[in-house]
Amino acid sequence: MCIKVGNNELSSVKGLMTISLNAIIADVFELEFDEISTQMDLRADLGMDMEKQTELAELVEEYFDGLKLDFSRINSLGDLFEVVVEQEFKNIPDEAFS
């Protein structure tokens, strides 16, 4: 079975990563998928404290091959998505997905 989530292979992989992150966020912050918005602030909107930050960091690290999050750069869910995708694809040229 093949799932296509984007216009090309690269956008499909990024779309699947976003779905995975949404599942992690929903679990950590006890949200439904349709409640998640990239504009949400982790601290102000979701009430992220050190316990939730640690849980989120551990799940992202586990799911995304040891990816360490620097929360000094991450304020919103949009920031989180950008950091994860950026880190996962930093060494892969776009041409690899053509």
PDB file of N, CA and C in Angstrom:
ATOM      1  N   MET A   1       0.842  -1.161   0.000  1.00  0.00           N
ATOM      2  CA  MET A   1       0.000   0.000   0.000  1.00  0.00           C
ATOM      3  C   MET A   1       0.895   1.234   0.000  1.00  0.00           C
ATOM      4  N   CYS A   2       0.501   2.258  -0.745  1.00  0.00           N
ATOM      5  CA  CYS A   2       1.245   3.496  -0.863  1.00  0.00           C
ATOM      6  C   CYS A   2       0.354   4.655  -0.421  1.00  0.00           C
ATOM      7  N   ILE A   3       0.920   5.550   0.365  1.00  0.00           N
ATOM      8  CA  ILE A   3       0.181   6.719   0.822  1.00  0.00           C
ATOM      9  C   ILE A   3       0.846   7.952   0.245  1.00  0.00           C
ATOM     10  N   LYS A   4       0.059   8.815  -0.382  1.00  0.00           N
ATOM     11  CA  LYS A   4       0.581  10.059  -0.910  1.00  0.00           C
ATOM     12  C   LYS A   4      -0.076  11.198  -0.133  1.00  0.00           C
ATOM     13  N   VAL A   5       0.774  12.027   0.507  1.00  0.00           N
ATOM     14  CA  VAL A   5       0.274  13.094   1.339  1.00  0.00           C
ATOM     15  C   VAL A   5       0.629  14.458   0.752  1.00  0.00           C
ATOM     16  N   GLY A   6       1.492  14.499  -0.261  1.00  0.00           N
ATOM     17  CA  GLY A   6       1.932  15.761  -0.847  1.00  0.00           C
ATOM     18  C   GLY A   6       1.991  15.684  -2.349  1.00  0.00           C
ATOM     19  N   ASN A   7       2.526  16.749  -2.951  1.00  0.00           N
ATOM     20  CA  ASN A   7       2.619  16.832  -4.405  1.00  0.00           C
ATOM     21  C   ASN A   7       3.747  15.989  -4.978  1.00  0.00           C
ATOM     22  N   ASN A   8       4.752  15.708  -4.173  1.00  0.00           N
ATOM     23  CA  ASN A   8       5.876  14.879  -4.608  1.00  0.00           C
ATOM     24  C   ASN A   8       6.360  14.063  -3.411  1.00  0.00           C
ATOM     25  N   GLU A   9       7.388  13.295  -3.634  1.00  0.00           N
ATOM     26  CA  GLU A   9       7.879  12.406  -2.574  1.00  0.00           C
ATOM     27  C   GLU A   9       8.342  13.185  -1.349  1.00  0.00           C
ATOM     28  N   LEU A  10       9.059  14.294  -1.562  1.00  0.00           N
ATOM     29  CA  LEU A  10       9.553  15.091  -0.447  1.00  0.00           C
ATOM     30  C   LEU A  10       8.404  15.669   0.370  1.00  0.00           C
ATOM     31  N   SER A  11       7.416  16.257  -0.298  1.00  0.00           N
ATOM     32  CA  SER A  11       6.297  16.830   0.464  1.00  0.00           C
ATOM     33  C   SER A  11       5.462  15.737   1.119  1.00  0.00           C
ATOM     34  N   SER A  12       5.414  14.548   0.526  1.00  0.00           N
ATOM     35  CA  SER A  12       4.707  13.428   1.153  1.00  0.00           C
ATOM     36  C   SER A  12       5.403  13.008   2.444  1.00  0.00           C
ATOM     37  N   VAL A  13       6.730  12.925   2.418  1.00  0.00           N
ATOM     38  CA  VAL A  13       7.487  12.547   3.616  1.00  0.00           C
ATOM     39  C   VAL A  13       7.306  13.615   4.694  1.00  0.00           C
ATOM     40  N   LYS A  14       7.377  14.886   4.307  1.00  0.00           N
ATOM     41  CA  LYS A  14       7.178  15.969   5.272  1.00  0.00           C
ATOM     42  C   LYS A  14       5.754  15.924   5.845  1.00  0.00           C
ATOM     43  N   GLY A  15       4.776  15.608   5.011  1.00  0.00           N
ATOM     44  CA  GLY A  15       3.398  15.486   5.475  1.00  0.00           C
ATOM     45  C   GLY A  15       3.240  14.361   6.479  1.00  0.00           C
ATOM     46  N   LEU A  16       3.883  13.240   6.224  1.00  0.00           N
ATOM     47  CA  LEU A  16       3.829  12.109   7.154  1.00  0.00           C
ATOM     48  C   LEU A  16       4.523  12.448   8.472  1.00  0.00           C
ATOM     49  N   MET A  17       5.617  13.217   8.382  1.00  0.00           N
ATOM     50  CA  MET A  17       6.296  13.660   9.600  1.00  0.00           C
ATOM     51  C   MET A  17       5.382  14.559  10.424  1.00  0.00           C
ATOM     52  N   THR A  18       4.648  15.427   9.746  1.00  0.00           N
ATOM     53  CA  THR A  18       3.716  16.319  10.429  1.00  0.00           C
ATOM     54  C   THR A  18       2.621  15.523  11.123  1.00  0.00           C
ATOM     55  N   ILE A  19       2.121  14.499  10.462  1.00  0.00           N
ATOM     56  CA  ILE A  19       1.109  13.632  11.076  1.00  0.00           C
ATOM     57  C   ILE A  19       1.680  12.966  12.333  1.00  0.00           C
ATOM     58  N   SER A  20       2.916  12.501  12.242  1.00  0.00           N
ATOM     59  CA  SER A  20       3.565  11.873  13.398  1.00  0.00           C
ATOM     60  C   SER A  20       3.733  12.864  14.537  1.00  0.00           C
ATOM     61  N   LEU A  21       4.172  14.087  14.220  1.00  0.00           N
ATOM     62  CA  LEU A  21       4.318  15.110  15.258  1.00  0.00           C
ATOM     63  C   LEU A  21       2.973  15.464  15.878  1.00  0.00           C
ATOM     64  N   ASN A  22       1.938  15.536  15.047  1.00  0.00           N
ATOM     65  CA  ASN A  22       0.604  15.813  15.579  1.00  0.00           C
ATOM     66  C   ASN A  22       0.180  14.740  16.575  1.00  0.00           C
ATOM     67  N   ALA A  23       0.510  13.492  16.288  1.00  0.00           N
ATOM     68  CA  ALA A  23       0.170  12.399  17.200  1.00  0.00           C
ATOM     69  C   ALA A  23       0.921  12.547  18.526  1.00  0.00           C
ATOM     70  N   ILE A  24       2.179  12.934  18.452  1.00  0.00           N
ATOM     71  CA  ILE A  24       2.973  13.143  19.666  1.00  0.00           C
ATOM     72  C   ILE A  24       2.393  14.297  20.472  1.00  0.00           C
ATOM     73  N   ILE A  25       2.100  15.401  19.796  1.00  0.00           N
ATOM     74  CA  ILE A  25       1.546  16.586  20.465  1.00  0.00           C
ATOM     75  C   ILE A  25       0.197  16.262  21.102  1.00  0.00           C
ATOM     76  N   ALA A  26      -0.649  15.559  20.365  1.00  0.00           N
ATOM     77  CA  ALA A  26      -1.958  15.178  20.898  1.00  0.00           C
ATOM     78  C   ALA A  26      -1.798  14.342  22.162  1.00  0.00           C
ATOM     79  N   ASP A  27      -0.832  13.442  22.153  1.00  0.00           N
ATOM     80  CA  ASP A  27      -0.596  12.581  23.315  1.00  0.00           C
ATOM     81  C   ASP A  27      -0.083  13.386  24.513  1.00  0.00           C
ATOM     82  N   VAL A  28       0.929  14.203  24.291  1.00  0.00           N
ATOM     83  CA  VAL A  28       1.548  14.957  25.390  1.00  0.00           C
ATOM     84  C   VAL A  28       0.580  15.960  26.002  1.00  0.00           C
ATOM     85  N   PHE A  29      -0.156  16.676  25.139  1.00  0.00           N
ATOM     86  CA  PHE A  29      -1.007  17.758  25.632  1.00  0.00           C
ATOM     87  C   PHE A  29      -2.490  17.383  25.711  1.00  0.00           C
ATOM     88  N   GLU A  30      -2.777  16.099  25.506  1.00  0.00           N
ATOM     89  CA  GLU A  30      -4.142  15.574  25.605  1.00  0.00           C
ATOM     90  C   GLU A  30      -5.114  16.381  24.745  1.00  0.00           C
ATOM     91  N   LEU A  31      -4.784  16.469  23.454  1.00  0.00           N
ATOM     92  CA  LEU A  31      -5.586  17.189  22.466  1.00  0.00           C
ATOM     93  C   LEU A  31      -6.133  16.233  21.425  1.00  0.00           C
ATOM     94  N   GLU A  32      -7.177  16.665  20.739  1.00  0.00           N
ATOM     95  CA  GLU A  32      -7.666  15.962  19.560  1.00  0.00           C
ATOM     96  C   GLU A  32      -6.925  16.549  18.358  1.00  0.00           C
ATOM     97  N   PHE A  33      -6.784  15.769  17.299  1.00  0.00           N
ATOM     98  CA  PHE A  33      -6.068  16.230  16.117  1.00  0.00           C
ATOM     99  C   PHE A  33      -6.624  17.549  15.582  1.00  0.00           C
ATOM    100  N   ASP A  34      -7.937  17.699  15.587  1.00  0.00           N
ATOM    101  CA  ASP A  34      -8.533  18.907  15.013  1.00  0.00           C
ATOM    102  C   ASP A  34      -8.360  20.135  15.910  1.00  0.00           C
ATOM    103  N   GLU A  35      -7.833  19.967  17.107  1.00  0.00           N
ATOM    104  CA  GLU A  35      -7.554  21.089  18.003  1.00  0.00           C
ATOM    105  C   GLU A  35      -6.153  21.651  17.795  1.00  0.00           C
ATOM    106  N   ILE A  36      -5.313  20.939  17.075  1.00  0.00           N
ATOM    107  CA  ILE A  36      -3.905  21.310  16.911  1.00  0.00           C
ATOM    108  C   ILE A  36      -3.773  22.348  15.796  1.00  0.00           C
ATOM    109  N   SER A  37      -3.059  23.420  16.118  1.00  0.00           N
ATOM    110  CA  SER A  37      -2.797  24.494  15.157  1.00  0.00           C
ATOM    111  C   SER A  37      -1.339  24.923  15.273  1.00  0.00           C
ATOM    112  N   THR A  38      -0.696  25.185  14.150  1.00  0.00           N
ATOM    113  CA  THR A  38       0.712  25.591  14.175  1.00  0.00           C
ATOM    114  C   THR A  38       0.916  26.921  14.885  1.00  0.00           C
ATOM    115  N   GLN A  39      -0.143  27.707  15.033  1.00  0.00           N
ATOM    116  CA  GLN A  39      -0.035  28.997  15.709  1.00  0.00           C
ATOM    117  C   GLN A  39      -0.023  28.862  17.234  1.00  0.00           C
ATOM    118  N   MET A  40      -0.334  27.691  17.746  1.00  0.00           N
ATOM    119  CA  MET A  40      -0.389  27.506  19.203  1.00  0.00           C
ATOM    120  C   MET A  40       0.985  27.690  19.832  1.00  0.00           C
ATOM    121  N   ASP A  41       1.012  28.490  20.896  1.00  0.00           N
ATOM    122  CA  ASP A  41       2.236  28.699  21.660  1.00  0.00           C
ATOM    123  C   ASP A  41       2.345  27.563  22.679  1.00  0.00           C
ATOM    124  N   LEU A  42       3.522  26.974  22.744  1.00  0.00           N
ATOM    125  CA  LEU A  42       3.702  25.827  23.634  1.00  0.00           C
ATOM    126  C   LEU A  42       3.442  26.178  25.097  1.00  0.00           C
ATOM    127  N   ARG A  43       3.874  27.339  25.514  1.00  0.00           N
ATOM    128  CA  ARG A  43       3.726  27.699  26.922  1.00  0.00           C
ATOM    129  C   ARG A  43       2.396  28.411  27.192  1.00  0.00           C
ATOM    130  N   ALA A  44       2.092  29.446  26.419  1.00  0.00           N
ATOM    131  CA  ALA A  44       0.895  30.258  26.675  1.00  0.00           C
ATOM    132  C   ALA A  44      -0.393  29.503  26.364  1.00  0.00           C
ATOM    133  N   ASP A  45      -0.434  28.828  25.210  1.00  0.00           N
ATOM    134  CA  ASP A  45      -1.664  28.146  24.795  1.00  0.00           C
ATOM    135  C   ASP A  45      -1.783  26.727  25.339  1.00  0.00           C
ATOM    136  N   LEU A  46      -0.658  26.032  25.396  1.00  0.00           N
ATOM    137  CA  LEU A  46      -0.703  24.622  25.801  1.00  0.00           C
ATOM    138  C   LEU A  46      -0.241  24.396  27.238  1.00  0.00           C
ATOM    139  N   GLY A  47       0.254  25.447  27.885  1.00  0.00           N
ATOM    140  CA  GLY A  47       0.666  25.328  29.283  1.00  0.00           C
ATOM    141  C   GLY A  47       1.852  24.404  29.489  1.00  0.00           C
ATOM    142  N   MET A  48       2.785  24.392  28.530  1.00  0.00           N
ATOM    143  CA  MET A  48       3.926  23.495  28.651  1.00  0.00           C
ATOM    144  C   MET A  48       4.794  23.906  29.836  1.00  0.00           C
ATOM    145  N   ASP A  49       4.963  22.967  30.756  1.00  0.00           N
ATOM    146  CA  ASP A  49       5.871  23.147  31.880  1.00  0.00           C
ATOM    147  C   ASP A  49       7.071  22.226  31.646  1.00  0.00           C
ATOM    148  N   MET A  50       7.977  22.173  32.592  1.00  0.00           N
ATOM    149  CA  MET A  50       9.187  21.349  32.422  1.00  0.00           C
ATOM    150  C   MET A  50       8.850  19.871  32.250  1.00  0.00           C
ATOM    151  N   GLU A  51       7.833  19.404  32.939  1.00  0.00           N
ATOM    152  CA  GLU A  51       7.442  17.999  32.824  1.00  0.00           C
ATOM    153  C   GLU A  51       6.954  17.689  31.407  1.00  0.00           C
ATOM    154  N   LYS A  52       6.099  18.542  30.869  1.00  0.00           N
ATOM    155  CA  LYS A  52       5.589  18.337  29.499  1.00  0.00           C
ATOM    156  C   LYS A  52       6.701  18.532  28.478  1.00  0.00           C
ATOM    157  N   GLN A  53       7.591  19.492  28.723  1.00  0.00           N
ATOM    158  CA  GLN A  53       8.715  19.725  27.815  1.00  0.00           C
ATOM    159  C   GLN A  53       9.607  18.494  27.744  1.00  0.00           C
ATOM    160  N   THR A  54       9.875  17.905  28.889  1.00  0.00           N
ATOM    161  CA  THR A  54      10.699  16.694  28.938  1.00  0.00           C
ATOM    162  C   THR A  54      10.010  15.543  28.212  1.00  0.00           C
ATOM    163  N   GLU A  55       8.722  15.373  28.451  1.00  0.00           N
ATOM    164  CA  GLU A  55       7.963  14.312  27.791  1.00  0.00           C
ATOM    165  C   GLU A  55       7.962  14.507  26.277  1.00  0.00           C
ATOM    166  N   LEU A  56       7.722  15.734  25.828  1.00  0.00           N
ATOM    167  CA  LEU A  56       7.722  16.043  24.395  1.00  0.00           C
ATOM    168  C   LEU A  56       9.095  15.785  23.799  1.00  0.00           C
ATOM    169  N   ALA A  57      10.137  16.253  24.465  1.00  0.00           N
ATOM    170  CA  ALA A  57      11.503  16.062  23.974  1.00  0.00           C
ATOM    171  C   ALA A  57      11.848  14.575  23.863  1.00  0.00           C
ATOM    172  N   GLU A  58      11.465  13.786  24.863  1.00  0.00           N
ATOM    173  CA  GLU A  58      11.764  12.353  24.856  1.00  0.00           C
ATOM    174  C   GLU A  58      11.031  11.631  23.730  1.00  0.00           C
ATOM    175  N   LEU A  59       9.765  11.970  23.513  1.00  0.00           N
ATOM    176  CA  LEU A  59       9.004  11.311  22.447  1.00  0.00           C
ATOM    177  C   LEU A  59       9.533  11.687  21.067  1.00  0.00           C
ATOM    178  N   VAL A  60       9.878  12.961  20.873  1.00  0.00           N
ATOM    179  CA  VAL A  60      10.451  13.388  19.589  1.00  0.00           C
ATOM    180  C   VAL A  60      11.794  12.699  19.373  1.00  0.00           C
ATOM    181  N   GLU A  61      12.605  12.643  20.410  1.00  0.00           N
ATOM    182  CA  GLU A  61      13.911  11.994  20.308  1.00  0.00           C
ATOM    183  C   GLU A  61      13.756  10.508  19.960  1.00  0.00           C
ATOM    184  N   GLU A  62      12.815   9.859  20.598  1.00  0.00           N
ATOM    185  CA  GLU A  62      12.571   8.436  20.345  1.00  0.00           C
ATOM    186  C   GLU A  62      12.056   8.202  18.917  1.00  0.00           C
ATOM    187  N   TYR A  63      11.108   9.009  18.500  1.00  0.00           N
ATOM    188  CA  TYR A  63      10.461   8.799  17.200  1.00  0.00           C
ATOM    189  C   TYR A  63      11.324   9.257  16.030  1.00  0.00           C
ATOM    190  N   PHE A  64      12.096  10.329  16.228  1.00  0.00           N
ATOM    191  CA  PHE A  64      12.884  10.902  15.138  1.00  0.00           C
ATOM    192  C   PHE A  64      14.382  10.658  15.330  1.00  0.00           C
ATOM    193  N   ASP A  65      14.735   9.415  15.575  1.00  0.00           N
ATOM    194  CA  ASP A  65      16.126   8.943  15.578  1.00  0.00           C
ATOM    195  C   ASP A  65      17.100   9.795  16.389  1.00  0.00           C
ATOM    196  N   GLY A  66      16.735  10.079  17.614  1.00  0.00           N
ATOM    197  CA  GLY A  66      17.663  10.766  18.502  1.00  0.00           C
ATOM    198  C   GLY A  66      17.695  12.279  18.352  1.00  0.00           C
ATOM    199  N   LEU A  67      16.754  12.852  17.644  1.00  0.00           N
ATOM    200  CA  LEU A  67      16.716  14.305  17.453  1.00  0.00           C
ATOM    201  C   LEU A  67      16.545  15.018  18.797  1.00  0.00           C
ATOM    202  N   LYS A  68      17.476  15.890  19.116  1.00  0.00           N
ATOM    203  CA  LYS A  68      17.434  16.669  20.357  1.00  0.00           C
ATOM    204  C   LYS A  68      16.810  18.029  20.055  1.00  0.00           C
ATOM    205  N   LEU A  69      15.868  18.438  20.873  1.00  0.00           N
ATOM    206  CA  LEU A  69      15.201  19.725  20.683  1.00  0.00           C
ATOM    207  C   LEU A  69      15.825  20.796  21.567  1.00  0.00           C
ATOM    208  N   ASP A  70      16.008  21.982  20.993  1.00  0.00           N
ATOM    209  CA  ASP A  70      16.485  23.149  21.719  1.00  0.00           C
ATOM    210  C   ASP A  70      15.286  24.076  21.908  1.00  0.00           C
ATOM    211  N   PHE A  71      14.677  24.035  23.080  1.00  0.00           N
ATOM    212  CA  PHE A  71      13.449  24.786  23.308  1.00  0.00           C
ATOM    213  C   PHE A  71      13.680  26.294  23.412  1.00  0.00           C
ATOM    214  N   SER A  72      14.923  26.736  23.395  1.00  0.00           N
ATOM    215  CA  SER A  72      15.168  28.181  23.347  1.00  0.00           C
ATOM    216  C   SER A  72      14.810  28.736  21.971  1.00  0.00           C
ATOM    217  N   ARG A  73      14.734  27.868  20.958  1.00  0.00           N
ATOM    218  CA  ARG A  73      14.371  28.254  19.582  1.00  0.00           C
ATOM    219  C   ARG A  73      12.924  27.918  19.254  1.00  0.00           C
ATOM    220  N   ILE A  74      12.240  27.235  20.139  1.00  0.00           N
ATOM    221  CA  ILE A  74      10.909  26.709  19.826  1.00  0.00           C
ATOM    222  C   ILE A  74       9.878  27.332  20.763  1.00  0.00           C
ATOM    223  N   ASN A  75       8.985  28.133  20.185  1.00  0.00           N
ATOM    224  CA  ASN A  75       7.924  28.759  20.979  1.00  0.00           C
ATOM    225  C   ASN A  75       6.545  28.241  20.596  1.00  0.00           C
ATOM    226  N   SER A  76       6.343  28.001  19.305  1.00  0.00           N
ATOM    227  CA  SER A  76       5.027  27.575  18.819  1.00  0.00           C
ATOM    228  C   SER A  76       5.116  26.174  18.222  1.00  0.00           C
ATOM    229  N   LEU A  77       3.961  25.601  17.949  1.00  0.00           N
ATOM    230  CA  LEU A  77       3.954  24.302  17.269  1.00  0.00           C
ATOM    231  C   LEU A  77       4.540  24.444  15.872  1.00  0.00           C
ATOM    232  N   GLY A  78       4.318  25.583  15.223  1.00  0.00           N
ATOM    233  CA  GLY A  78       4.918  25.829  13.915  1.00  0.00           C
ATOM    234  C   GLY A  78       6.434  25.786  13.988  1.00  0.00           C
ATOM    235  N   ASP A  79       7.008  26.391  15.036  1.00  0.00           N
ATOM    236  CA  ASP A  79       8.460  26.337  15.240  1.00  0.00           C
ATOM    237  C   ASP A  79       8.920  24.896  15.404  1.00  0.00           C
ATOM    238  N   LEU A  80       8.172  24.133  16.180  1.00  0.00           N
ATOM    239  CA  LEU A  80       8.517  22.728  16.416  1.00  0.00           C
ATOM    240  C   LEU A  80       8.532  21.950  15.103  1.00  0.00           C
ATOM    241  N   PHE A  81       7.498  22.124  14.280  1.00  0.00           N
ATOM    242  CA  PHE A  81       7.439  21.427  12.996  1.00  0.00           C
ATOM    243  C   PHE A  81       8.629  21.810  12.123  1.00  0.00           C
ATOM    244  N   GLU A  82       8.942  23.103  12.062  1.00  0.00           N
ATOM    245  CA  GLU A  82      10.057  23.569  11.237  1.00  0.00           C
ATOM    246  C   GLU A  82      11.376  22.977  11.700  1.00  0.00           C
ATOM    247  N   VAL A  83      11.613  22.983  13.015  1.00  0.00           N
ATOM    248  CA  VAL A  83      12.870  22.457  13.554  1.00  0.00           C
ATOM    249  C   VAL A  83      13.006  20.970  13.240  1.00  0.00           C
ATOM    250  N   VAL A  84      11.962  20.202  13.456  1.00  0.00           N
ATOM    251  CA  VAL A  84      12.035  18.756  13.214  1.00  0.00           C
ATOM    252  C   VAL A  84      12.278  18.471  11.734  1.00  0.00           C
ATOM    253  N   VAL A  85      11.520  19.101  10.862  1.00  0.00           N
ATOM    254  CA  VAL A  85      11.688  18.858   9.421  1.00  0.00           C
ATOM    255  C   VAL A  85      13.062  19.331   8.968  1.00  0.00           C
ATOM    256  N   GLU A  86      13.479  20.519   9.423  1.00  0.00           N
ATOM    257  CA  GLU A  86      14.793  21.056   9.060  1.00  0.00           C
ATOM    258  C   GLU A  86      15.901  20.095   9.465  1.00  0.00           C
ATOM    259  N   GLN A  87      15.846  19.598  10.687  1.00  0.00           N
ATOM    260  CA  GLN A  87      16.874  18.690  11.185  1.00  0.00           C
ATOM    261  C   GLN A  87      16.872  17.342  10.458  1.00  0.00           C
ATOM    262  N   GLU A  88      15.703  16.835  10.189  1.00  0.00           N
ATOM    263  CA  GLU A  88      15.610  15.535   9.532  1.00  0.00           C
ATOM    264  C   GLU A  88      16.097  15.584   8.077  1.00  0.00           C
ATOM    265  N   PHE A  89      15.993  16.743   7.443  1.00  0.00           N
ATOM    266  CA  PHE A  89      16.339  16.853   6.028  1.00  0.00           C
ATOM    267  C   PHE A  89      17.577  17.690   5.763  1.00  0.00           C
ATOM    268  N   LYS A  90      18.304  18.096   6.800  1.00  0.00           N
ATOM    269  CA  LYS A  90      19.438  19.003   6.604  1.00  0.00           C
ATOM    270  C   LYS A  90      20.550  18.419   5.739  1.00  0.00           C
ATOM    271  N   ASN A  91      20.710  17.130   5.725  1.00  0.00           N
ATOM    272  CA  ASN A  91      21.789  16.516   4.944  1.00  0.00           C
ATOM    273  C   ASN A  91      21.304  15.838   3.673  1.00  0.00           C
ATOM    274  N   ILE A  92      20.044  16.039   3.342  1.00  0.00           N
ATOM    275  CA  ILE A  92      19.484  15.395   2.134  1.00  0.00           C
ATOM    276  C   ILE A  92      19.098  16.481   1.141  1.00  0.00           C
ATOM    277  N   PRO A  93      19.753  16.487  -0.036  1.00  0.00           N
ATOM    278  CA  PRO A  93      19.396  17.500  -1.037  1.00  0.00           C
ATOM    279  C   PRO A  93      18.016  17.223  -1.616  1.00  0.00           C
ATOM    280  N   ASP A  94      17.290  18.308  -1.964  1.00  0.00           N
ATOM    281  CA  ASP A  94      15.957  18.171  -2.544  1.00  0.00           C
ATOM    282  C   ASP A  94      15.963  17.277  -3.784  1.00  0.00           C
ATOM    283  N   GLU A  95      17.073  17.276  -4.515  1.00  0.00           N
ATOM    284  CA  GLU A  95      17.158  16.465  -5.735  1.00  0.00           C
ATOM    285  C   GLU A  95      17.020  14.969  -5.444  1.00  0.00           C
ATOM    286  N   ALA A  96      17.296  14.582  -4.216  1.00  0.00           N
ATOM    287  CA  ALA A  96      17.178  13.160  -3.860  1.00  0.00           C
ATOM    288  C   ALA A  96      15.748  12.678  -3.942  1.00  0.00           C
ATOM    289  N   PHE A  97      14.802  13.614  -3.923  1.00  0.00           N
ATOM    290  CA  PHE A  97      13.393  13.244  -3.956  1.00  0.00           C
ATOM    291  C   PHE A  97      12.750  13.515  -5.312  1.00  0.00           C
ATOM    292  N   SER A  98      13.565  13.842  -6.308  1.00  0.00           N
ATOM    293  CA  SER A  98      13.014  14.139  -7.645  1.00  0.00           C
ATOM    294  C   SER A  98      12.727  12.875  -8.424  1.00  0.00           C
TER     295      SER A  98
END
